[in-house]
Amino acid sequence: KLESFRPKQGASFVRNPDYWGDKALPDRVEIKFFDDEQAQVVALQAGQLDVIPSTTRLELAIEGNPNFKLLSVQASSHDAVHL
């Protein structure tokens, strides 16, 4: 469920305690909005983010770095947050 929304900054979601099924994981998801890819890559390298969409800039920045894992999956053209 949506906890907060900050235009041009991000949004946070928390687990819905009233959901009738099994409890979803994780308890909380924080989404940050970025104006450019370089800022995303820098935030990822600084440990401020856990996941970002793959870009050529990202792939070049983390290539060969054992602290990062680059995953490639086929997906539809929408972003979704499943809680």
CSV table of C-alpha atoms in Angstrom, one decimal:
chain,number,residue,atom,x,y,z
A,1,LYS,CA,0.0,0.0,0.0
A,2,LEU,CA,1.2,3.5,-0.8
A,3,GLU,CA,2.8,5.1,2.3
A,4,SER,CA,4.0,8.4,0.8
A,5,PHE,CA,4.6,10.0,-2.6
A,6,ARG,CA,7.0,12.9,-3.2
A,7,PRO,CA,6.8,14.4,-6.7
A,8,LYS,CA,10.1,14.3,-8.5
A,9,GLN,CA,11.7,12.5,-5.5
A,10,GLY,CA,10.1,9.1,-5.0
A,11,ALA,CA,7.5,7.0,-3.3
A,12,SER,CA,7.4,4.5,-0.5
A,13,PHE,CA,5.2,1.4,-0.1
A,14,VAL,CA,4.5,-0.7,2.9
A,15,ARG,CA,3.0,-4.2,3.3
A,16,ASN,CA,-0.8,-4.0,3.6
A,17,PRO,CA,-1.8,-5.4,7.0
A,18,ASP,CA,-5.3,-5.9,5.8
A,19,TYR,CA,-4.4,-8.2,2.9
A,20,TRP,CA,-6.3,-11.4,3.1
A,21,GLY,CA,-3.6,-13.8,1.7
A,22,ASP,CA,-0.1,-14.7,2.8
A,23,LYS,CA,2.1,-11.8,3.9
A,24,ALA,CA,4.0,-10.3,1.1
A,25,LEU,CA,7.8,-9.7,1.2
A,26,PRO,CA,9.4,-7.3,1.7
A,27,ASP,CA,7.9,-5.2,4.5
A,28,ARG,CA,8.7,-2.0,2.7
A,29,VAL,CA,9.8,-0.7,-0.8
A,30,GLU,CA,11.3,2.7,-1.4
A,31,ILE,CA,11.4,4.0,-5.0
A,32,LYS,CA,13.6,7.0,-5.9
A,33,PHE,CA,13.2,9.0,-9.0
A,34,PHE,CA,16.3,10.2,-10.9
A,35,ASP,CA,16.6,12.7,-13.8
A,36,ASP,CA,19.6,10.9,-15.4
A,37,GLU,CA,21.3,7.5,-15.6
A,38,GLN,CA,24.6,8.7,-14.2
A,39,ALA,CA,23.0,9.8,-10.9
A,40,GLN,CA,21.4,6.3,-10.7
A,41,VAL,CA,24.7,4.6,-11.2
A,42,VAL,CA,26.5,6.8,-8.7
A,43,ALA,CA,23.8,6.1,-6.1
A,44,LEU,CA,24.0,2.3,-6.8
A,45,GLN,CA,27.8,2.4,-6.4
A,46,ALA,CA,27.5,4.3,-3.1
A,47,GLY,CA,25.2,1.7,-1.7
A,48,GLN,CA,22.1,4.0,-1.7
A,49,LEU,CA,20.2,1.7,-4.0
A,50,ASP,CA,19.7,-2.0,-4.3
A,51,VAL,CA,18.3,-2.2,-7.9
A,52,ILE,CA,18.3,0.0,-11.0
A,53,PRO,CA,17.2,-0.7,-14.6
A,54,SER,CA,20.1,-1.9,-16.7
A,55,THR,CA,21.6,0.7,-19.0
A,56,THR,CA,24.8,0.7,-21.1
A,57,ARG,CA,26.3,3.2,-18.7
A,58,LEU,CA,25.5,0.9,-15.8
A,59,GLU,CA,27.0,-2.1,-17.5
A,60,LEU,CA,30.2,-0.2,-18.2
A,61,ALA,CA,30.4,1.1,-14.7
A,62,ILE,CA,30.1,-2.3,-12.9
A,63,GLU,CA,31.7,-4.5,-15.4
A,64,GLY,CA,34.1,-6.9,-13.6
A,65,ASN,CA,33.1,-5.6,-10.1
A,66,PRO,CA,32.4,-8.6,-7.8
A,67,ASN,CA,30.2,-6.4,-5.6
A,68,PHE,CA,27.5,-6.2,-8.3
A,69,LYS,CA,25.4,-8.7,-10.2
A,70,LEU,CA,23.9,-7.8,-13.6
A,71,LEU,CA,20.8,-9.7,-14.3
A,72,SER,CA,19.0,-9.8,-17.6
A,73,VAL,CA,15.4,-10.9,-17.9
A,74,GLN,CA,12.7,-10.4,-20.5
A,75,ALA,CA,9.9,-8.3,-19.3
A,76,SER,CA,6.9,-6.3,-20.4
A,77,SER,CA,7.2,-2.6,-20.9
A,78,HIS,CA,5.7,-1.5,-17.6
A,79,ASP,CA,7.1,-1.0,-14.1
A,80,ALA,CA,5.2,-2.6,-11.2
A,81,VAL,CA,5.6,-2.9,-7.5
A,82,HIS,CA,4.1,-6.1,-6.1
A,83,LEU,CA,3.6,-6.0,-2.3
